[in-house]
Amino acid sequence: MSKNTEVYLNQYKNELLNNVLPFWQNYSKDTENGGYFTCLTREGKVFDTDKFVWLQGRQVWLFSMLYNQLEKKPEWLAFAQHGADFLKKYGRNEDGTWFFSLTNSGKPLVKPYNIFSDCFATQAFGQLYKATGNDEYADIARTTFYSILERRNNPKRHWSKAVEGTRPLKNFALPMILSNLALEIEHLLPKAKVEQLIDECIHEVMDVFYDKKSGLILENVTPEGCFSDSFEGRLLNPGHAIEAMWFIMDLGERRGDTKLIEAAKNIVLHTIEYAWDKKHGGILYFMDILGNPPQQLEWDQKLWWVHIETLIALLKGYLHTGDKKCWEWFEKLHEWTFRHYPDSEFGEWFGYLNRAGEPLLTLKGGKWKGCYHIPRGLYQCWKTLEKIQKNEK
Amino acid sequence: MSKNTEVYLNQYKNELLNNVLPFWQNYSKDTENGGYFTCLTREGKVFDTDKFVWLQGRQVWLFSMLYNQLEKKPEWLAFAQHGADFLKKYGRNEDGTWFFSLTNSGKPLVKPYNIFSDCFATQAFGQLYKATGNDEYADIARTTFYSILERRNNPKRHWSKAVEGTRPLKNFALPMILSNLALEIEHLLPKAKVEQLIDECIHEVMDVFYDKKSGLILENVTPEGCFSDSFEGRLLNPGHAIEAMWFIMDLGERRGDTKLIEAAKNIVLHTIEYAWDKKHGGILYFMDILGNPPQQLEWDQKLWWVHIETLIALLKGYLHTGDKKCWEWFEKLHEWTFRHYPDSEFGEWFGYLNRAGEPLLTLKGGKWKGCYHIPRGLYQCWKTLEKIQKNEK
């Protein structure tokens, strides 16, 4: 009935190598000032020249990772280094924290209010160190990482708008990212530190933010890990939750913890069933766990990263547990995703669709969409399908 | 051909008195803790109990204004005072600035990062002073207003994320609100101060933020009033621009400045022609002046306040200038607005429609939508239609 594994495998491989990567290689390099342009129209034209540290770091990481894991292509390494040079030169404040954005030529534009800039810089320089053995990169990654850990309990610092003490909440994004970052830079940390961090991440994600009653992951919980009946406390971000689950499965695989993998797989399935749009297909961006109107006006939109991250999680779930529901959902979501996101005319994928699945913005890159989720996801799906295929033989 | 003025007039009057006001009187009063609930479902059920100072202040203002201008109904004054008591008791930080939000019982939740909380508090206590003659209210309004003027050039204070000096921009919202606030509290200020403030506001809105080349109002400009080719600089918020134009017409009327009114009316017509959605009707929420993808994912949504504010501006334009294009646009927009926003089943109006005009969120009130734009707009339209009718006779 279904397409065989090899057909899918070739589709992901081809999409990565012949559609998505060339788009960024052709259009995103700033040959004059260094770094990457990420604000690209449908056709690949630069419509804004600001440089966002999240996206600069993610693109350095992506090409370094492909160089390390897929093929030692000199142009991939050079392209990664091109972005890293810019980041190294202009990205940091005096105190070593990373700006959120820079002008075209590297002048700081937006202050280091956002700790995820630091996370993606760490990830970038950690991978680039692997590719080059350059100690300076290792040092940047390690220093930034320890600075993140120091700020962990107060990541917004004086930019936080919450009055202390009234309704303390902690947010899922940082423990989620750390679940991935721990493995990304384990080659730069003492082994005991890595193991401790992994323990903490698994606990945070699977005990603290996981809501037993609903079987879903909450975006914000009280310091004790309880539900808060407030806009923040009721918020679900299904894409976030599902992305975190494949990070957890990777941790489970590393530790040989099949129970952990099984639990993560079950959360993926439950979340996709909960967040699947019965009307138009695709996965909703935000939901309120009590069914109230969410604050986010974009709640019903269909975002590229949510869909590709879910494809990864379903394939990893299937690979590790053999649960047929993972494969069935994979096929259904694959069909929806490939019908709506890839742009057959100008390459790469649309990012922002409205509820009905039509492009809401036709851009290929902007302030938040860059060269990251799609190529990472295509690579992850391709390689996971290879393993699935091997098991089948 | 068209409905006559009286039919429209009665429709706005009836909508205000028999549909919209009763909804807030019935459902928004917190009899236990004081203040108003504003997070109300379609049916009027409270779905969140947080209290947002913008909306508390706006509702106090609305009922005080109706008491002052429409009818001395004791229940309107009591309802305004109910909210004012809560605000007075819990709304301010030690330094006199206003919190952004409070819990149900008045504990501060979100810090005073947003200067518009102070603007709406000023407006509220200024009107309530008019209704009561209570000097304490006058003092709160005046003190808050002078504090706003002091912070005017740096309204975000340490919460600002922009690196000083790299790309300084100023934002349209504050001069726009001050254009209205100047008249709202002129009874509390020295005459010379009011006139100076009005001069400044007219200059800011009509010279600094008005872009001669496009004939449109920009949301953000350089300190010199020039265009900045950046996401912020390219941003258009048509509803904002049009709302400001009726504030300017009110200032023009006060000064007998027919040239100013004519200029404002022309901007209204140009903006609505520019921002009218040719596909589905209604006015778009955000646009990029160069036609690039805007950052705001909600750019194509149809918001209640945009539409009611535009109805006011068109009627005022028609009243003062007799330009038939204003009346034609009024009839077209009136038809679209009354077909999509009022909820015939549960009362009040939907706030957030998708591009096609279907409710995206069915709430009647939330964090940003309260008892303000719709009743104010219905009142303004009704009273402007009365003047138009008088001119016709």
Short mmCIF file of C-alpha atoms in Angstrom, two decimals, chain A:
data_model
loop_
_atom_site.label_atom_id
_atom_site.label_comp_id
_atom_site.label_asym_id
_atom_site.label_seq_id
_atom_site.Cartn_x
_atom_site.Cartn_y
_atom_site.Cartn_z
CA MET A 1 0.00 0.00 0.00
CA SER A 2 2.51 2.57 1.15
CA LYS A 3 5.55 3.85 -0.67
CA ASN A 4 8.53 1.85 0.38
CA THR A 5 11.20 3.17 2.68
CA GLU A 6 13.69 3.68 -0.12
CA VAL A 7 11.42 6.04 -2.01
CA TYR A 8 11.02 8.24 1.06
CA LEU A 9 14.73 8.04 1.80
CA ASN A 10 15.62 9.27 -1.67
CA GLN A 11 13.07 12.01 -1.50
CA TYR A 12 14.53 13.46 1.72
CA LYS A 13 18.09 13.11 0.43
CA ASN A 14 17.25 14.75 -2.88
CA GLU A 15 15.28 17.56 -1.25
CA LEU A 16 18.23 18.35 1.01
CA LEU A 17 21.04 18.16 -1.53
CA ASN A 18 19.34 19.42 -4.68
CA ASN A 19 16.70 21.82 -3.46
CA VAL A 20 17.36 23.29 -0.02
CA LEU A 21 21.14 23.55 0.36
CA PRO A 22 21.72 25.18 -3.05
CA PHE A 23 19.19 27.91 -2.20
CA TRP A 24 21.22 29.03 0.82
CA GLN A 25 24.55 28.57 -0.94
CA ASN A 26 23.36 30.67 -3.86
CA TYR A 27 21.55 33.49 -2.09
CA SER A 28 22.57 33.92 1.53
CA LYS A 29 26.28 34.73 1.44
CA ASP A 30 27.20 38.34 2.16
CA THR A 31 30.45 38.55 0.24
CA GLU A 32 30.96 42.19 1.13
CA ASN A 33 30.53 42.26 4.92
CA GLY A 34 30.68 38.61 5.85
CA GLY A 35 27.99 36.54 7.51
CA TYR A 36 24.73 35.48 5.91
CA PHE A 37 21.69 37.28 4.63
CA THR A 38 18.64 35.43 5.93
CA CYS A 39 15.83 37.75 4.85
CA LEU A 40 15.22 36.28 1.41
CA THR A 41 12.14 36.57 -0.77
CA ARG A 42 10.52 33.64 -2.48
CA GLU A 43 12.97 34.07 -5.37
CA GLY A 44 16.02 34.44 -3.12
CA LYS A 45 16.34 38.23 -3.28
CA VAL A 46 17.66 39.92 -0.14
CA PHE A 47 14.88 42.14 1.23
CA ASP A 48 16.52 43.08 4.52
CA THR A 49 20.18 43.01 5.49
CA ASP A 50 20.00 42.78 9.29
CA LYS A 51 21.82 39.82 10.79
CA PHE A 52 20.15 37.84 13.54
CA VAL A 53 22.52 35.91 15.80
CA TRP A 54 20.12 32.96 16.15
CA LEU A 55 20.16 32.44 12.40
CA GLN A 56 23.85 33.21 11.84
CA GLY A 57 24.75 30.62 14.47
CA ARG A 58 22.31 28.05 13.15
CA GLN A 59 23.65 28.31 9.61
CA VAL A 60 27.27 27.95 10.80
CA TRP A 61 26.16 24.87 12.72
CA LEU A 62 24.28 23.36 9.78
CA PHE A 63 27.18 23.48 7.33
CA SER A 64 29.68 22.38 9.99
CA MET A 65 27.43 19.47 10.91
CA LEU A 66 27.07 18.36 7.30
CA TYR A 67 30.83 18.57 6.90
CA ASN A 68 31.37 16.49 10.04
CA GLN A 69 28.64 13.93 9.52
CA LEU A 70 27.87 13.69 5.83
CA GLU A 71 30.85 14.54 3.67
CA LYS A 72 34.08 16.49 4.05
CA LYS A 73 33.23 18.99 1.35
CA PRO A 74 35.61 21.94 1.52
CA GLU A 75 32.92 24.37 0.33
CA TRP A 76 30.66 23.42 3.24
CA LEU A 77 33.43 24.08 5.73
CA ALA A 78 34.35 27.34 4.05
CA PHE A 79 30.73 28.45 4.09
CA ALA A 80 30.46 27.68 7.81
CA GLN A 81 33.66 29.51 8.53
CA HIS A 82 32.46 32.52 6.59
CA GLY A 83 29.59 32.93 9.09
CA ALA A 84 31.72 32.06 12.10
CA ASP A 85 34.25 34.77 11.27
CA PHE A 86 31.50 37.36 11.26
CA LEU A 87 29.98 36.09 14.52
CA LYS A 88 33.36 35.90 16.26
CA LYS A 89 34.22 39.44 15.23
CA TYR A 90 30.92 41.19 15.94
CA GLY A 91 28.52 38.91 17.79
CA ARG A 92 29.45 39.41 21.43
CA ASN A 93 28.94 42.13 23.99
CA GLU A 94 31.83 43.10 26.29
CA ASP A 95 30.60 40.63 28.92
CA GLY A 96 30.67 37.79 26.42
CA THR A 97 26.89 37.48 26.00
CA TRP A 98 25.60 37.45 22.44
CA PHE A 99 23.68 40.27 20.83
CA PHE A 100 20.31 39.40 19.36
CA SER A 101 20.97 41.18 16.08
CA LEU A 102 23.55 43.16 14.17
CA THR A 103 23.50 45.42 11.17
CA ASN A 104 24.75 44.29 7.82
CA SER A 105 28.28 45.38 8.71
CA GLY A 106 28.23 43.99 12.25
CA LYS A 107 27.22 46.93 14.42
CA PRO A 108 25.15 45.75 17.41
CA LEU A 109 21.46 46.50 16.96
CA VAL A 110 19.53 44.56 19.59
CA LYS A 111 20.97 43.88 23.03
CA PRO A 112 21.77 40.41 24.43
CA TYR A 113 18.33 39.95 25.98
CA ASN A 114 17.73 36.53 24.44
CA ILE A 115 19.66 33.57 25.87
CA PHE A 116 18.93 31.46 22.80
CA SER A 117 21.36 33.60 20.79
CA ASP A 118 24.00 32.19 23.13
CA CYS A 119 22.65 28.65 22.73
CA PHE A 120 22.93 28.73 18.94
CA ALA A 121 26.37 30.36 19.09
CA THR A 122 27.52 27.53 21.37
CA GLN A 123 26.09 24.95 19.00
CA ALA A 124 27.78 26.64 16.01
CA PHE A 125 31.27 26.91 17.49
CA GLY A 126 31.05 23.45 19.06
CA GLN A 127 30.44 21.86 15.64
CA LEU A 128 32.98 24.05 13.90
CA TYR A 129 35.59 23.01 16.44
CA LYS A 130 34.86 19.39 15.58
CA ALA A 131 35.47 20.20 11.93
CA THR A 132 38.63 22.24 12.38
CA GLY A 133 40.23 21.41 15.71
CA ASN A 134 40.71 25.14 16.19
CA ASP A 135 40.97 25.73 19.94
CA GLU A 136 39.63 29.25 19.69
CA TYR A 137 36.27 27.84 18.56
CA ALA A 138 36.25 25.35 21.42
CA ASP A 139 36.91 28.16 23.83
CA ILE A 140 34.07 30.31 22.50
CA ALA A 141 31.63 27.39 22.69
CA ARG A 142 32.68 26.39 26.20
CA THR A 143 32.74 29.90 27.65
CA THR A 144 29.35 30.71 26.17
CA PHE A 145 27.91 27.45 27.44
CA TYR A 146 29.02 28.03 31.02
CA SER A 147 27.62 31.54 30.84
CA ILE A 148 24.24 30.08 29.77
CA LEU A 149 24.28 27.71 32.74
CA GLU A 150 25.00 30.61 35.07
CA ARG A 151 22.01 32.60 33.77
CA ARG A 152 19.78 29.56 33.58
CA ASN A 153 17.44 30.51 36.42
CA ASN A 154 17.06 34.10 35.30
CA PRO A 155 17.59 34.01 31.54
CA LYS A 156 15.85 37.33 30.82
CA ARG A 157 17.83 39.26 33.46
CA HIS A 158 16.72 42.91 33.73
CA TRP A 159 14.67 42.60 30.57
CA SER A 160 12.17 40.44 32.43
CA LYS A 161 8.83 42.15 32.84
CA ALA A 162 7.44 39.82 35.49
CA VAL A 163 7.17 41.17 39.02
CA GLU A 164 9.22 38.84 41.21
CA GLY A 165 7.23 36.59 43.47
CA THR A 166 3.68 37.16 42.25
CA ARG A 167 3.42 34.33 39.79
CA PRO A 168 6.81 32.72 39.24
CA LEU A 169 6.83 30.52 36.16
CA LYS A 170 9.56 28.70 34.35
CA ASN A 171 9.62 28.22 30.61
CA PHE A 172 10.12 25.03 28.65
CA ALA A 173 12.35 26.40 25.89
CA LEU A 174 15.65 26.44 27.76
CA PRO A 175 15.55 22.91 29.24
CA MET A 176 14.38 21.73 25.83
CA ILE A 177 17.29 23.36 23.99
CA LEU A 178 19.74 22.13 26.63
CA SER A 179 18.57 18.56 26.00
CA ASN A 180 19.97 18.95 22.52
CA LEU A 181 22.92 21.19 23.34
CA ALA A 182 24.23 18.73 25.94
CA LEU A 183 24.96 16.21 23.17
CA GLU A 184 26.08 18.89 20.73
CA ILE A 185 29.00 19.95 22.89
CA GLU A 186 29.72 16.92 25.02
CA HIS A 187 33.16 16.69 23.38
CA LEU A 188 34.01 19.97 25.10
CA LEU A 189 32.84 19.17 28.61
CA PRO A 190 33.98 16.83 31.41
CA LYS A 191 32.08 13.55 31.17
CA ALA A 192 30.55 13.88 34.64
CA LYS A 193 29.23 17.32 33.77
CA VAL A 194 27.54 15.98 30.63
CA GLU A 195 25.91 13.10 32.50
CA GLN A 196 24.66 15.42 35.24
CA LEU A 197 23.26 17.81 32.66
CA ILE A 198 21.50 15.01 30.80
CA ASP A 199 19.95 13.80 34.05
CA GLU A 200 18.68 17.29 34.76
CA CYS A 201 17.29 17.77 31.25
CA ILE A 202 15.43 14.47 31.24
CA HIS A 203 13.98 15.28 34.63
CA GLU A 204 12.90 18.79 33.60
CA VAL A 205 11.33 17.74 30.31
CA MET A 206 9.75 14.43 31.31
CA ASP A 207 8.75 15.16 34.93
CA VAL A 208 8.52 18.92 35.45
CA PHE A 209 6.98 20.14 32.17
CA TYR A 210 5.14 16.93 31.34
CA ASP A 211 1.58 17.16 32.62
CA LYS A 212 0.49 13.69 33.72
CA LYS A 213 -3.18 14.57 33.72
CA SER A 214 -3.35 15.59 30.07
CA GLY A 215 -0.36 13.63 28.81
CA LEU A 216 0.94 16.82 27.20
CA ILE A 217 3.99 19.06 27.66
CA LEU A 218 3.24 22.52 29.09
CA GLU A 219 5.16 25.60 27.93
CA ASN A 220 5.22 27.22 31.39
CA VAL A 221 4.87 25.72 34.86
CA THR A 222 5.29 26.88 38.46
CA PRO A 223 8.74 26.39 40.07
CA GLU A 224 7.29 23.21 41.63
CA GLY A 225 6.29 21.92 38.20
CA CYS A 226 2.58 22.54 38.66
CA PHE A 227 -0.07 23.86 36.31
CA SER A 228 -0.81 27.60 36.46
CA ASP A 229 -4.28 28.66 35.31
CA SER A 230 -3.05 31.73 33.42
CA PHE A 231 -2.43 32.58 29.77
CA GLU A 232 1.18 31.39 30.06
CA GLY A 233 0.32 28.33 32.13
CA ARG A 234 -2.42 27.15 29.77
CA LEU A 235 -0.23 27.51 26.68
CA LEU A 236 0.63 24.52 24.51
CA ASN A 237 3.18 24.70 21.72
CA PRO A 238 2.81 21.29 20.09
CA GLY A 239 5.80 21.75 17.76
CA HIS A 240 8.05 22.57 20.69
CA ALA A 241 6.87 19.57 22.67
CA ILE A 242 7.35 17.18 19.76
CA GLU A 243 10.79 18.56 18.84
CA ALA A 244 11.87 18.05 22.44
CA MET A 245 10.74 14.43 22.24
CA TRP A 246 13.25 13.56 19.53
CA PHE A 247 15.97 15.22 21.58
CA ILE A 248 14.86 12.96 24.45
CA MET A 249 14.86 9.90 22.17
CA ASP A 250 18.46 10.74 21.20
CA LEU A 251 19.34 10.88 24.90
CA GLY A 252 17.49 7.60 25.43
CA GLU A 253 19.40 5.98 22.57
CA ARG A 254 22.72 7.19 23.97
CA ARG A 255 21.86 5.65 27.35
CA GLY A 256 20.13 2.56 26.02
CA ASP A 257 17.05 3.61 27.97
CA THR A 258 14.17 1.99 26.10
CA LYS A 259 11.61 3.07 28.71
CA LEU A 260 12.54 6.70 28.15
CA ILE A 261 12.25 6.30 24.38
CA GLU A 262 8.87 4.62 24.75
CA ALA A 263 7.60 7.46 26.95
CA ALA A 264 8.82 10.10 24.48
CA LYS A 265 7.26 8.25 21.55
CA ASN A 266 3.93 8.11 23.36
CA ILE A 267 4.01 11.86 24.00
CA VAL A 268 4.71 12.47 20.29
CA LEU A 269 1.70 10.40 19.27
CA HIS A 270 -0.56 11.94 21.87
CA THR A 271 0.50 15.48 20.95
CA ILE A 272 0.03 15.05 17.22
CA GLU A 273 -3.41 13.54 17.76
CA TYR A 274 -4.27 16.47 19.99
CA ALA A 275 -2.88 19.22 17.77
CA TRP A 276 -3.74 17.89 14.34
CA ASP A 277 -6.13 20.26 12.59
CA LYS A 278 -9.14 18.12 11.81
CA LYS A 279 -10.47 20.78 9.47
CA HIS A 280 -7.54 21.52 7.16
CA GLY A 281 -4.82 19.09 8.20
CA GLY A 282 -1.43 20.11 9.54
CA ILE A 283 -0.44 20.88 13.11
CA LEU A 284 -1.65 23.98 14.95
CA TYR A 285 0.94 26.44 16.23
CA PHE A 286 -0.51 27.28 19.67
CA MET A 287 -3.35 25.94 21.79
CA ASP A 288 -4.83 26.61 25.22
CA ILE A 289 -5.01 23.42 27.25
CA LEU A 290 -8.44 24.38 28.63
CA GLY A 291 -9.74 25.27 25.19
CA ASN A 292 -9.80 29.02 25.89
CA PRO A 293 -8.77 31.55 23.26
CA PRO A 294 -4.96 31.74 23.20
CA GLN A 295 -3.20 35.11 23.24
CA GLN A 296 -1.21 34.29 20.12
CA LEU A 297 -3.05 35.61 17.07
CA GLU A 298 -0.99 33.24 14.91
CA TRP A 299 -2.32 30.22 16.81
CA ASP A 300 -3.95 28.53 13.80
CA GLN A 301 -1.07 28.99 11.36
CA LYS A 302 0.97 26.10 10.02
CA LEU A 303 4.71 26.64 10.49
CA TRP A 304 7.47 24.89 8.60
CA TRP A 305 9.54 23.94 11.67
CA VAL A 306 6.62 22.34 13.49
CA HIS A 307 6.01 19.99 10.59
CA ILE A 308 9.57 18.96 9.80
CA GLU A 309 10.40 18.45 13.50
CA THR A 310 7.37 16.20 13.84
CA LEU A 311 8.46 14.11 10.85
CA ILE A 312 11.80 13.51 12.58
CA ALA A 313 10.14 12.58 15.87
CA LEU A 314 7.75 10.13 14.19
CA LEU A 315 10.55 8.40 12.28
CA LYS A 316 12.74 8.12 15.36
CA GLY A 317 9.77 6.79 17.31
CA TYR A 318 9.19 4.18 14.62
CA LEU A 319 12.87 3.25 14.36
CA HIS A 320 13.30 2.70 18.08
CA THR A 321 9.94 1.20 19.06
CA GLY A 322 8.46 -0.21 15.86
CA ASP A 323 5.09 1.33 16.79
CA LYS A 324 3.06 1.23 13.59
CA LYS A 325 1.11 4.32 14.62
CA CYS A 326 4.34 6.30 14.20
CA TRP A 327 4.68 5.10 10.63
CA GLU A 328 1.03 5.79 9.82
CA TRP A 329 1.26 9.31 11.17
CA PHE A 330 4.56 9.77 9.36
CA GLU A 331 2.96 8.92 6.04
CA LYS A 332 -0.01 11.17 6.65
CA LEU A 333 2.12 14.10 7.76
CA HIS A 334 4.70 13.55 5.02
CA GLU A 335 1.96 13.82 2.43
CA TRP A 336 0.58 17.05 3.93
CA THR A 337 4.03 18.57 4.40
CA PHE A 338 5.34 17.84 0.90
CA ARG A 339 2.09 18.99 -0.65
CA HIS A 340 2.25 22.41 1.06
CA TYR A 341 5.76 23.53 1.92
CA PRO A 342 8.27 22.88 -0.90
CA ASP A 343 8.31 25.61 -3.55
CA SER A 344 8.66 23.79 -6.85
CA GLU A 345 9.24 27.01 -8.74
CA PHE A 346 12.01 28.78 -6.80
CA GLY A 347 13.31 26.11 -4.46
CA GLU A 348 13.41 25.80 -0.66
CA TRP A 349 10.25 25.71 1.43
CA PHE A 350 7.58 28.19 2.37
CA GLY A 351 7.62 28.85 6.09
CA TYR A 352 4.35 30.43 7.07
CA LEU A 353 1.07 28.99 5.89
CA ASN A 354 -2.39 30.05 6.98
CA ARG A 355 -4.77 27.53 8.48
CA ALA A 356 -5.93 26.36 5.06
CA GLY A 357 -2.32 25.68 4.04
CA GLU A 358 -1.82 28.63 1.68
CA PRO A 359 1.36 30.73 1.97
CA LEU A 360 0.70 33.62 4.36
CA LEU A 361 4.16 35.02 3.75
CA THR A 362 6.04 33.83 0.69
CA LEU A 363 9.49 34.52 2.13
CA LYS A 364 12.12 31.79 2.28
CA GLY A 365 13.92 33.38 5.18
CA GLY A 366 13.37 36.21 7.63
CA LYS A 367 14.02 37.13 11.22
CA TRP A 368 13.21 33.65 12.51
CA LYS A 369 13.35 31.33 9.49
CA GLY A 370 16.83 30.59 8.24
CA CYS A 371 18.96 27.70 7.08
CA TYR A 372 18.26 25.30 9.94
CA HIS A 373 15.08 23.33 10.65
CA ILE A 374 14.45 22.18 7.10
CA PRO A 375 17.95 21.01 6.16
CA ARG A 376 18.51 19.56 9.64
CA GLY A 377 15.16 17.81 9.44
CA LEU A 378 15.73 16.47 5.92
CA TYR A 379 19.10 15.15 7.03
CA GLN A 380 17.67 13.57 10.19
CA CYS A 381 14.77 11.96 8.30
CA TRP A 382 17.07 10.65 5.55
CA LYS A 383 19.49 9.09 8.03
CA THR A 384 16.71 7.68 10.20
CA LEU A 385 15.08 6.15 7.12
CA GLU A 386 18.43 4.53 6.29
CA LYS A 387 18.44 2.86 9.69
CA ILE A 388 14.83 1.78 9.29
CA GLN A 389 15.69 0.30 5.91
CA LYS A 390 18.65 -1.57 7.38
CA ASN A 391 16.37 -3.07 10.05
CA GLU A 392 13.94 -4.18 7.36
CA LYS A 393 16.60 -6.23 5.57
#
